[in-house]
CSV table of C-alpha atoms in Angstrom, one decimal:
chain,number,residue,atom,x,y,z
K,898,UNK,CA,48.0,-34.5,-36.9
K,899,UNK,CA,50.2,-37.5,-37.2
K,900,UNK,CA,53.0,-35.9,-35.3
K,901,UNK,CA,50.7,-35.1,-32.5
K,902,UNK,CA,49.2,-38.6,-32.3
K,903,UNK,CA,52.8,-39.8,-32.1
K,904,UNK,CA,53.0,-38.6,-28.5
K,905,UNK,CA,51.2,-41.5,-26.9
K,906,UNK,CA,52.2,-43.9,-29.6
K,907,UNK,CA,55.8,-43.2,-28.7
K,908,UNK,CA,55.2,-44.1,-25.0
K,909,UNK,CA,53.6,-47.4,-26.1
K,910,UNK,CA,56.3,-48.2,-28.6
K,911,UNK,CA,59.0,-47.2,-26.1
K,912,UNK,CA,57.8,-49.8,-23.6
K,913,UNK,CA,57.2,-52.4,-26.3
K,914,UNK,CA,60.7,-52.1,-27.7
K,915,UNK,CA,62.4,-51.9,-24.2
K,916,UNK,CA,60.5,-55.1,-23.1
K,917,UNK,CA,61.3,-56.7,-26.5
K,918,UNK,CA,64.9,-56.1,-25.8
K,919,UNK,CA,64.7,-57.5,-22.3
K,920,UNK,CA,62.7,-60.4,-23.6
K,921,UNK,CA,65.3,-61.1,-26.2
K,922,UNK,CA,68.0,-61.7,-23.6
K,923,UNK,CA,65.8,-63.5,-21.0
K,924,UNK,CA,66.2,-67.0,-22.6
K,925,UNK,CA,69.9,-66.7,-23.4
K,926,UNK,CA,71.4,-64.9,-20.4
K,927,UNK,CA,71.3,-68.0,-18.2
K,928,UNK,CA,73.0,-70.0,-20.9
K,929,UNK,CA,75.7,-67.3,-21.3
K,930,UNK,CA,76.3,-67.1,-17.5
K,931,UNK,CA,76.5,-70.9,-17.3
K,932,UNK,CA,79.1,-70.9,-20.1
K,933,UNK,CA,81.3,-68.6,-18.0
K,934,UNK,CA,81.0,-70.8,-14.9
K,935,UNK,CA,81.6,-74.2,-16.4
K,936,UNK,CA,77.9,-75.1,-16.2
K,937,UNK,CA,77.9,-74.8,-12.3
K,938,UNK,CA,74.1,-74.3,-11.6
K,939,UNK,CA,74.6,-73.2,-7.9
K,940,UNK,CA,77.2,-70.5,-8.9
K,941,UNK,CA,74.9,-69.4,-11.8
K,942,UNK,CA,72.0,-69.0,-9.3
K,943,UNK,CA,74.3,-66.9,-7.1
K,944,UNK,CA,75.5,-64.7,-10.0
K,945,UNK,CA,72.0,-64.4,-11.2
K,946,UNK,CA,71.1,-62.8,-7.9
K,947,UNK,CA,74.1,-60.5,-8.1
K,948,UNK,CA,73.2,-59.3,-11.6
K,949,UNK,CA,69.6,-58.5,-10.7
K,950,UNK,CA,70.6,-56.9,-7.4
K,951,UNK,CA,73.1,-54.5,-8.8
K,952,UNK,CA,70.6,-53.6,-11.5
K,953,UNK,CA,68.1,-52.8,-8.8
K,954,UNK,CA,70.6,-50.9,-6.7
K,955,UNK,CA,71.4,-48.6,-9.6
K,956,UNK,CA,67.7,-48.1,-10.2
K,957,UNK,CA,67.2,-47.2,-6.5
K,958,UNK,CA,69.9,-44.5,-6.6
K,959,UNK,CA,69.1,-43.0,-10.1
K,960,UNK,CA,65.3,-43.4,-10.6
K,961,UNK,CA,64.4,-40.6,-8.2
K,962,UNK,CA,66.9,-38.3,-9.9
K,963,UNK,CA,65.4,-39.2,-13.3
K,964,UNK,CA,61.8,-38.8,-12.1
K,965,UNK,CA,62.4,-35.3,-10.5
K,966,UNK,CA,64.5,-34.4,-13.6
K,967,UNK,CA,61.5,-35.2,-15.8
K,968,UNK,CA,59.4,-32.9,-13.7
K,969,UNK,CA,61.9,-30.1,-14.4
K,970,UNK,CA,63.0,-30.6,-18.1
K,971,UNK,CA,60.1,-32.7,-19.4
K,972,UNK,CA,59.5,-36.3,-20.3
K,973,UNK,CA,60.9,-36.4,-23.8
K,974,UNK,CA,64.6,-35.9,-23.2
K,975,UNK,CA,64.6,-38.4,-20.3
K,976,UNK,CA,62.9,-41.1,-22.5
K,977,UNK,CA,65.3,-40.4,-25.3
K,978,UNK,CA,68.4,-40.7,-23.1
K,979,UNK,CA,67.1,-43.9,-21.6
K,980,UNK,CA,66.6,-45.6,-25.0
K,981,UNK,CA,70.0,-44.5,-26.2
K,982,UNK,CA,71.7,-45.7,-23.0
K,983,UNK,CA,70.1,-49.1,-23.2
K,984,UNK,CA,71.1,-49.6,-26.8
K,985,UNK,CA,74.7,-48.9,-26.1
K,986,UNK,CA,74.6,-51.1,-23.0
K,987,UNK,CA,73.5,-54.1,-25.0
K,988,UNK,CA,76.5,-53.6,-27.2
K,989,UNK,CA,78.8,-53.8,-24.1
K,990,UNK,CA,77.1,-57.0,-23.1
K,991,UNK,CA,77.3,-58.5,-26.6
K,992,UNK,CA,81.1,-58.0,-26.6
K,993,UNK,CA,81.6,-59.1,-22.9
K,994,UNK,CA,84.7,-61.4,-22.8
K,995,UNK,CA,84.1,-62.3,-19.1
K,996,UNK,CA,81.3,-62.5,-16.6
K,997,UNK,CA,82.8,-59.3,-15.1
K,998,UNK,CA,81.9,-57.4,-18.3
K,999,UNK,CA,78.4,-58.8,-18.1
K,1000,UNK,CA,78.3,-57.4,-14.5
K,1001,UNK,CA,79.4,-54.0,-15.8
K,1002,UNK,CA,76.6,-54.1,-18.4
K,1003,UNK,CA,74.0,-54.6,-15.7
K,1004,UNK,CA,75.3,-51.5,-13.9
K,1005,UNK,CA,75.0,-49.4,-17.0
K,1006,UNK,CA,71.5,-50.7,-17.8
K,1007,UNK,CA,70.4,-50.1,-14.2
K,1008,UNK,CA,71.4,-46.4,-14.6
K,1009,UNK,CA,69.8,-45.9,-18.0
K,1010,UNK,CA,66.7,-48.1,-17.8
K,1011,UNK,CA,64.5,-45.3,-16.5
K,1012,UNK,CA,62.0,-45.3,-19.4
K,1013,UNK,CA,59.2,-47.1,-17.6
K,1014,UNK,CA,58.7,-44.6,-14.6
K,1015,UNK,CA,59.0,-41.7,-17.0
K,1016,UNK,CA,56.5,-43.3,-19.4
K,1017,UNK,CA,54.1,-43.7,-16.5
K,1018,UNK,CA,54.5,-40.0,-15.8
K,1019,UNK,CA,53.9,-39.2,-19.5
K,1020,UNK,CA,50.7,-41.2,-19.3
K,1021,UNK,CA,49.6,-39.4,-16.2
K,1022,UNK,CA,50.2,-36.1,-18.0
K,1023,UNK,CA,47.8,-36.9,-20.8
K,1024,UNK,CA,45.1,-38.9,-19.0
K,1025,UNK,CA,42.4,-37.8,-16.6
K,1026,UNK,CA,42.6,-39.3,-13.1
K,1027,UNK,CA,39.5,-41.6,-13.4
K,1028,UNK,CA,40.9,-43.3,-16.6
K,1029,UNK,CA,44.5,-43.7,-15.6
K,1030,UNK,CA,44.1,-47.3,-14.4
K,1031,UNK,CA,43.0,-48.3,-17.9
K,1032,UNK,CA,45.8,-46.2,-19.5
K,1033,UNK,CA,48.3,-47.9,-17.2
K,1034,UNK,CA,46.9,-51.2,-18.4
K,1035,UNK,CA,48.1,-50.1,-21.9
K,1036,UNK,CA,51.6,-50.1,-20.5
K,1037,UNK,CA,51.0,-53.6,-19.2
K,1038,UNK,CA,49.9,-54.7,-22.7
K,1039,UNK,CA,53.1,-53.2,-24.0
K,1040,UNK,CA,55.0,-55.4,-21.5
K,1041,UNK,CA,53.1,-58.4,-22.8
K,1042,UNK,CA,53.7,-57.7,-26.5
K,1043,UNK,CA,57.4,-57.1,-25.8
K,1044,UNK,CA,57.7,-60.3,-23.8
K,1045,UNK,CA,55.6,-62.2,-26.4
K,1046,UNK,CA,57.9,-61.4,-29.3
K,1047,UNK,CA,61.2,-60.9,-27.5
K,1048,UNK,CA,61.8,-64.4,-26.1
K,1049,UNK,CA,60.8,-66.0,-29.4
K,1050,UNK,CA,63.3,-63.9,-31.3
K,1051,UNK,CA,65.9,-64.3,-28.6
K,1052,UNK,CA,65.4,-68.0,-28.4
K,1053,UNK,CA,65.6,-68.3,-32.2
K,1054,UNK,CA,68.7,-66.1,-32.8
K,1055,UNK,CA,70.4,-67.0,-29.5
K,1056,UNK,CA,69.9,-70.8,-29.5
K,1057,UNK,CA,73.3,-71.4,-31.1
K,1058,UNK,CA,75.0,-68.0,-30.3
K,1059,UNK,CA,73.6,-66.3,-27.2
K,1060,UNK,CA,75.5,-63.1,-28.0
K,1061,UNK,CA,73.5,-62.5,-31.2
K,1062,UNK,CA,70.4,-61.7,-29.0
K,1063,UNK,CA,72.2,-58.8,-27.4
K,1064,UNK,CA,73.0,-57.3,-30.8
K,1065,UNK,CA,69.4,-57.6,-31.8
K,1066,UNK,CA,68.3,-56.0,-28.5
K,1067,UNK,CA,70.6,-53.1,-29.1
K,1068,UNK,CA,69.1,-52.6,-32.5
K,1069,UNK,CA,65.6,-52.4,-31.1
K,1070,UNK,CA,66.6,-49.9,-28.4
K,1071,UNK,CA,68.5,-47.6,-30.8
K,1072,UNK,CA,65.6,-47.8,-33.3
K,1073,UNK,CA,63.3,-46.6,-30.5
K,1074,UNK,CA,65.6,-43.7,-29.7
K,1075,UNK,CA,65.6,-42.6,-33.4
K,1076,UNK,CA,61.8,-42.8,-33.6
K,1077,UNK,CA,61.4,-40.7,-30.5
K,1078,UNK,CA,64.0,-38.2,-31.6
K,1079,UNK,CA,62.2,-37.6,-34.9
K,1080,UNK,CA,58.5,-37.8,-33.8
K,1081,UNK,CA,57.8,-37.5,-30.1
K,1082,UNK,CA,56.3,-34.2,-28.7
K,1083,UNK,CA,56.7,-33.1,-25.1
K,1084,UNK,CA,53.8,-33.9,-22.7
K,1085,UNK,CA,54.6,-31.6,-19.7
K,1086,UNK,CA,53.8,-27.9,-20.2
K,1087,UNK,CA,56.4,-25.5,-19.0
K,1088,UNK,CA,54.0,-23.8,-16.5
K,1089,UNK,CA,53.6,-27.2,-14.7
K,1090,UNK,CA,57.3,-27.9,-14.3
K,1091,UNK,CA,58.9,-27.8,-10.9
K,1092,UNK,CA,62.4,-26.9,-9.7
K,1093,UNK,CA,65.0,-29.7,-9.4
K,1094,UNK,CA,66.0,-30.2,-5.7
K,1095,UNK,CA,68.3,-32.9,-4.3
K,1096,UNK,CA,65.9,-33.3,-1.4
K,1097,UNK,CA,63.3,-34.7,-3.7
K,1098,UNK,CA,65.8,-36.5,-5.9
K,1099,UNK,CA,67.7,-38.5,-3.3
K,1100,UNK,CA,66.4,-42.1,-2.8
K,1101,UNK,CA,65.4,-41.7,0.8
K,1102,UNK,CA,63.9,-38.2,0.3
K,1103,UNK,CA,61.8,-39.3,-2.7
K,1104,UNK,CA,60.0,-41.9,-0.4
K,1105,UNK,CA,58.8,-39.0,1.8
K,1106,UNK,CA,56.1,-38.3,-0.8
K,1107,UNK,CA,54.7,-41.8,-0.3
K,1108,UNK,CA,54.0,-40.9,3.4
K,1109,UNK,CA,52.0,-37.8,2.5
K,1110,UNK,CA,48.7,-39.6,2.8
K,1111,UNK,CA,47.8,-42.7,4.9
K,1112,UNK,CA,46.3,-44.6,2.0
K,1113,UNK,CA,49.2,-43.8,-0.3
K,1114,UNK,CA,51.6,-45.2,2.3
K,1115,UNK,CA,49.4,-48.4,2.6
K,1116,UNK,CA,49.4,-48.7,-1.1
K,1117,UNK,CA,53.2,-48.3,-1.2
K,1118,UNK,CA,53.6,-51.1,1.3
K,1119,UNK,CA,51.2,-53.4,-0.7
K,1120,UNK,CA,53.1,-52.6,-3.9
K,1121,UNK,CA,56.4,-53.3,-2.1
K,1122,UNK,CA,55.2,-56.8,-1.2
K,1123,UNK,CA,54.0,-57.3,-4.8
K,1124,UNK,CA,57.3,-56.1,-6.3
K,1125,UNK,CA,59.3,-58.4,-4.0
K,1126,UNK,CA,57.0,-61.3,-5.0
K,1127,UNK,CA,57.4,-60.5,-8.7
K,1128,UNK,CA,61.2,-61.2,-8.4
K,1129,UNK,CA,60.4,-64.9,-8.2
K,1130,UNK,CA,60.7,-64.7,-12.0
K,1131,UNK,CA,64.5,-64.2,-11.4
K,1132,UNK,CA,64.6,-67.9,-11.1
K,1133,UNK,CA,61.9,-68.8,-13.7
K,1134,UNK,CA,64.4,-70.0,-16.3
K,1135,UNK,CA,66.9,-71.6,-13.8
K,1136,UNK,CA,64.1,-73.4,-12.1
K,1137,UNK,CA,62.8,-74.8,-15.4
K,1138,UNK,CA,66.3,-75.9,-16.4
K,1139,UNK,CA,66.8,-77.6,-13.1
K,1140,UNK,CA,63.4,-79.3,-12.7
K,1141,UNK,CA,62.4,-79.9,-16.3
K,1142,UNK,CA,65.7,-79.8,-18.3
K,1143,UNK,CA,64.4,-77.0,-20.5
K,1144,UNK,CA,66.6,-75.6,-23.3
K,1145,UNK,CA,66.6,-71.9,-24.4
K,1146,UNK,CA,63.9,-72.6,-26.9
K,1147,UNK,CA,61.6,-74.2,-24.3
K,1148,UNK,CA,62.2,-71.2,-22.0
K,1149,UNK,CA,61.4,-68.8,-24.9
K,1150,UNK,CA,58.1,-70.6,-25.6
K,1151,UNK,CA,57.1,-70.3,-22.0
K,1152,UNK,CA,57.9,-66.6,-22.0
K,1153,UNK,CA,55.9,-66.3,-25.2
K,1154,UNK,CA,52.9,-67.6,-23.3
K,1155,UNK,CA,53.6,-65.1,-20.5
K,1156,UNK,CA,53.6,-62.3,-23.0
K,1157,UNK,CA,50.4,-63.4,-24.7
K,1158,UNK,CA,48.6,-63.7,-21.4
K,1159,UNK,CA,49.9,-60.4,-20.2
K,1160,UNK,CA,49.0,-58.5,-23.4
K,1161,UNK,CA,45.5,-60.0,-23.5
K,1162,UNK,CA,44.7,-59.4,-19.8
K,1163,UNK,CA,46.3,-55.9,-19.7
K,1164,UNK,CA,44.9,-54.6,-22.9
K,1165,UNK,CA,41.6,-56.4,-23.1
K,1166,UNK,CA,40.5,-56.9,-19.5
K,1167,UNK,CA,42.1,-54.4,-17.1
K,1168,UNK,CA,40.0,-51.4,-18.2
K,1169,UNK,CA,36.8,-53.4,-18.2
K,1170,UNK,CA,37.4,-55.0,-14.8
K,1171,UNK,CA,38.3,-51.7,-13.2
K,1172,UNK,CA,35.2,-50.1,-14.7
K,1173,UNK,CA,33.1,-53.0,-13.3
K,1174,UNK,CA,34.7,-53.6,-9.9
K,1175,UNK,CA,36.6,-50.3,-9.2
K,1176,UNK,CA,40.3,-50.0,-8.5
K,1177,UNK,CA,40.2,-51.3,-4.9
K,1178,UNK,CA,38.5,-54.6,-5.7
K,1179,UNK,CA,40.6,-55.1,-8.9
K,1180,UNK,CA,43.7,-54.6,-6.7
K,1181,UNK,CA,43.1,-57.4,-4.3
K,1182,UNK,CA,41.4,-59.8,-6.7
K,1183,UNK,CA,44.5,-59.6,-9.0
K,1184,UNK,CA,46.7,-60.3,-6.0
K,1185,UNK,CA,44.6,-63.4,-5.1
K,1186,UNK,CA,45.2,-64.8,-8.6
K,1187,UNK,CA,48.9,-64.1,-8.4
K,1188,UNK,CA,49.2,-66.0,-5.1
K,1189,UNK,CA,47.1,-68.9,-6.5
K,1190,UNK,CA,49.3,-69.1,-9.7
K,1191,UNK,CA,52.5,-69.1,-7.6
K,1192,UNK,CA,51.2,-72.2,-5.7
K,1193,UNK,CA,50.3,-73.9,-9.0
K,1194,UNK,CA,53.8,-73.2,-10.3
K,1195,UNK,CA,55.4,-74.5,-7.1
K,1196,UNK,CA,53.4,-77.7,-7.1
K,1197,UNK,CA,54.0,-78.4,-10.8
K,1198,UNK,CA,55.5,-81.8,-11.4
K,1199,UNK,CA,56.1,-81.4,-15.2
K,1200,UNK,CA,56.7,-78.6,-17.7
K,1201,UNK,CA,53.0,-78.6,-18.9
K,1202,UNK,CA,51.7,-77.9,-15.4
K,1203,UNK,CA,54.4,-75.2,-15.0
K,1204,UNK,CA,53.2,-73.5,-18.1
K,1205,UNK,CA,49.6,-73.9,-17.0
K,1206,UNK,CA,50.3,-71.7,-14.0
K,1207,UNK,CA,51.1,-68.8,-16.4
K,1208,UNK,CA,47.5,-67.7,-17.2
K,1209,UNK,CA,46.6,-67.7,-13.5
K,1210,UNK,CA,49.6,-65.7,-12.5
K,1211,UNK,CA,49.0,-63.3,-15.4
K,1212,UNK,CA,45.6,-62.3,-13.9
K,1213,UNK,CA,47.8,-60.6,-11.3
K,1214,UNK,CA,48.5,-58.0,-13.9
K,1215,UNK,CA,45.2,-56.3,-13.3
K,1216,UNK,CA,46.3,-55.2,-9.9
K,1217,UNK,CA,49.3,-53.1,-10.9
K,1218,UNK,CA,47.4,-50.5,-13.0
K,1219,UNK,CA,44.7,-50.3,-10.3
K,1220,UNK,CA,47.3,-49.5,-7.7
K,1221,UNK,CA,49.0,-47.0,-10.0
K,1222,UNK,CA,45.7,-45.3,-10.7
K,1223,UNK,CA,44.8,-44.9,-7.0
K,1224,UNK,CA,48.3,-43.6,-6.2
K,1225,UNK,CA,48.2,-40.9,-8.8
K,1226,UNK,CA,44.9,-39.7,-7.3
K,1227,UNK,CA,46.8,-38.7,-4.1
K,1228,UNK,CA,49.3,-36.3,-5.6
K,1229,UNK,CA,49.1,-33.1,-7.7
K,1230,UNK,CA,49.7,-33.0,-11.4
K,1231,UNK,CA,53.0,-31.2,-10.7
K,1232,UNK,CA,54.2,-34.2,-8.7
K,1233,UNK,CA,53.5,-37.1,-11.1
K,1234,UNK,CA,57.1,-37.5,-12.1
K,1235,UNK,CA,58.2,-37.4,-8.5
K,1236,UNK,CA,55.6,-40.0,-7.6
K,1237,UNK,CA,56.7,-42.3,-10.4
K,1238,UNK,CA,60.4,-41.8,-9.3
K,1239,UNK,CA,59.4,-42.6,-5.7
K,1240,UNK,CA,57.5,-45.7,-6.9
K,1241,UNK,CA,60.5,-46.7,-8.9
K,1242,UNK,CA,62.7,-46.3,-5.9
K,1243,UNK,CA,60.3,-48.5,-3.9
K,1244,UNK,CA,60.4,-51.1,-6.7
K,1245,UNK,CA,64.2,-50.9,-6.8
K,1246,UNK,CA,64.4,-51.7,-3.1
K,1247,UNK,CA,62.2,-54.7,-3.8
K,1248,UNK,CA,64.5,-55.6,-6.7
K,1249,UNK,CA,67.5,-55.5,-4.4
K,1250,UNK,CA,65.8,-57.8,-1.9
K,1251,UNK,CA,63.9,-60.0,-4.3
K,1252,UNK,CA,66.6,-61.5,-6.4
K,1253,UNK,CA,68.7,-62.3,-3.4
K,1254,UNK,CA,65.7,-63.7,-1.5
K,1255,UNK,CA,64.5,-66.0,-4.3
K,1256,UNK,CA,67.9,-66.8,-6.0
K,1257,UNK,CA,69.5,-67.8,-2.7
K,1258,UNK,CA,66.4,-69.5,-1.5
K,1259,UNK,CA,66.5,-71.6,-4.6
K,1260,UNK,CA,70.2,-72.2,-4.3
K,1261,UNK,CA,69.9,-73.2,-0.6
K,1262,UNK,CA,67.1,-75.6,-1.1
K,1263,UNK,CA,68.8,-77.4,-4.0
K,1264,UNK,CA,72.2,-77.6,-2.2
K,1265,UNK,CA,72.9,-81.3,-1.5
K,1266,UNK,CA,74.6,-80.2,1.7
K,1267,UNK,CA,71.2,-79.4,3.3
K,1268,UNK,CA,68.7,-82.0,4.4
K,1269,UNK,CA,65.7,-80.1,3.0
K,1270,UNK,CA,65.3,-80.4,-0.8
K,1271,UNK,CA,62.4,-78.1,-1.8
K,1272,UNK,CA,63.3,-76.4,-5.1
K,1273,UNK,CA,59.9,-74.7,-5.2
K,1274,UNK,CA,60.3,-73.0,-1.8
K,1275,UNK,CA,60.6,-69.6,-3.6
K,1276,UNK,CA,57.2,-70.0,-5.2
K,1277,UNK,CA,55.6,-70.8,-1.9
K,1278,UNK,CA,57.2,-67.8,-0.3
K,1279,UNK,CA,56.0,-65.5,-3.1
K,1280,UNK,CA,52.4,-66.9,-2.7
K,1281,UNK,CA,52.6,-66.0,1.0
K,1282,UNK,CA,53.7,-62.5,0.4
K,1283,UNK,CA,51.0,-61.9,-2.2
K,1284,UNK,CA,48.3,-63.3,0.1
K,1285,UNK,CA,49.5,-60.8,2.8
K,1286,UNK,CA,49.3,-58.0,0.2
K,1287,UNK,CA,45.8,-59.1,-0.8
K,1288,UNK,CA,44.5,-58.9,2.8
K,1289,UNK,CA,46.0,-55.4,3.2
K,1290,UNK,CA,44.4,-54.2,-0.1
K,1291,UNK,CA,40.9,-55.0,1.2
K,1292,UNK,CA,41.4,-52.1,3.7
K,1293,UNK,CA,42.2,-49.5,1.0
K,1294,UNK,CA,39.5,-47.0,0.2
K,1295,UNK,CA,38.1,-46.6,-3.3
K,1296,UNK,CA,39.0,-43.1,-4.5
K,1297,UNK,CA,36.3,-40.5,-5.3
K,1298,UNK,CA,37.5,-39.3,-8.7
K,1299,UNK,CA,34.6,-36.8,-9.1
K,1300,UNK,CA,35.6,-35.0,-5.9
K,1301,UNK,CA,39.2,-35.0,-7.0
K,1302,UNK,CA,38.4,-33.5,-10.4
K,1303,UNK,CA,36.4,-30.7,-8.9
K,1304,UNK,CA,39.4,-29.8,-6.7
K,1305,UNK,CA,41.8,-29.5,-9.6
K,1306,UNK,CA,42.8,-25.8,-10.3
K,1307,UNK,CA,41.3,-24.3,-13.4
K,1308,UNK,CA,44.8,-23.7,-14.9
K,1309,UNK,CA,45.5,-27.5,-15.0
K,1310,UNK,CA,44.6,-28.9,-18.5
K,1311,UNK,CA,41.9,-31.5,-18.5
K,1312,UNK,CA,43.3,-34.2,-20.9
K,1313,UNK,CA,42.0,-37.3,-22.5
K,1314,UNK,CA,43.0,-41.0,-22.5
K,1315,UNK,CA,45.6,-42.2,-25.0
K,1316,UNK,CA,43.0,-44.2,-26.9
K,1317,UNK,CA,42.0,-40.9,-28.6
K,1318,UNK,CA,38.6,-40.4,-26.9
K,1319,UNK,CA,37.9,-36.7,-26.8
K,1320,UNK,CA,36.1,-34.7,-24.2
K,1321,UNK,CA,35.3,-31.7,-26.3
K,1322,UNK,CA,37.9,-29.5,-24.7
K,1323,UNK,CA,40.9,-28.4,-26.7
K,1324,UNK,CA,43.2,-26.6,-24.3
K,1325,UNK,CA,46.9,-27.0,-25.3
K,1326,UNK,CA,49.3,-29.3,-23.5
K,1327,UNK,CA,52.7,-28.2,-25.0
K,1328,UNK,CA,54.7,-28.2,-28.2
K,1329,UNK,CA,51.5,-28.1,-30.2
K,1330,UNK,CA,50.0,-31.2,-28.6
K,1331,UNK,CA,46.3,-30.8,-27.8
K,1332,UNK,CA,43.9,-33.0,-26.0
K,1333,UNK,CA,41.7,-33.7,-29.0
K,1334,UNK,CA,44.8,-34.9,-30.8
K,1335,UNK,CA,46.0,-37.5,-28.3
């Protein structure tokens, strides 16, 4: 019984530990980069853009391969490989003697950091369509918990020695690999697996799936704008250092607030809001709060007001599970991994554009050579993009889950949400995992 329950627990723990590792290095990476560049803020902003862009480029090329591969061989081996790769990557970054080695570390982590799309596919495997938005909210809560604890630990252990945070991050990722290796079952039955083809796995080909339905393509465009906007956080720490003279511990405390708000909203509110308003309304209301929060952050004249923008921005988190839930409604159960790979590719394109867009916007508007001095220009741009996405979301149709469920072939297992609520059916998933055990 415990080994079967470990299935969904593993997905949750995987995301928590991966986000914990990322949160650990968030407050110390800018300091380490600055130390390699003689504290030159403009060059640090440029390198920050390079780091995030190469990470996203690797995700763009490899995420579709990972997503389609998980449809072929199952979710478990992909999740395990990701955790192991990330753990070894943090070792490389901890030992980096130059900024070039840090750059290499970002390349490696971009290739191996595929656990989130595969975790989403895992959740789709074991959750009925009408409850996926709430289940995806659980992933958002895992993000929040990871970013709540990670920056605090990272700020504490890395305040005097930034490299120590990378060693701790490696330990978390490797511990997660060991947990999964020992306890996690597979979620994708063999009779629902599909053949691996390079047409589906290549970055451009994977996006074809997103054009298979008009609303799916609209949602993809909306999510693309949201993903680009989210990359404003590439300059969160640098902006705080520049405007408010924050140290790593101050950055860590602000990220702690981000984590708490994300966890509370994703875990405690998303499912209830979706049940109350439906996915469509939840989508555009969340984007409205995101745009409003970006404006507050940009207008902040002190650190307290900057932190006050966090709860407002965090309400944006309700929109991502809503969009994910609607998107999974438009593809078959055999295509969930491909869908998550395609979404990850879309996200990766945004990650290529976003860091350059916001890092270089920040660098340009603080450059004394230019007559315009608007450090918060990036936040205003993010607000405009989110407002555009919100207007587009008002034209999306609310899915009819009852009709979709009646159209599912009888051989496809009807599964239950990860909270453990049962439906009375006990058909097997795979490897001994049953719906009444999830």
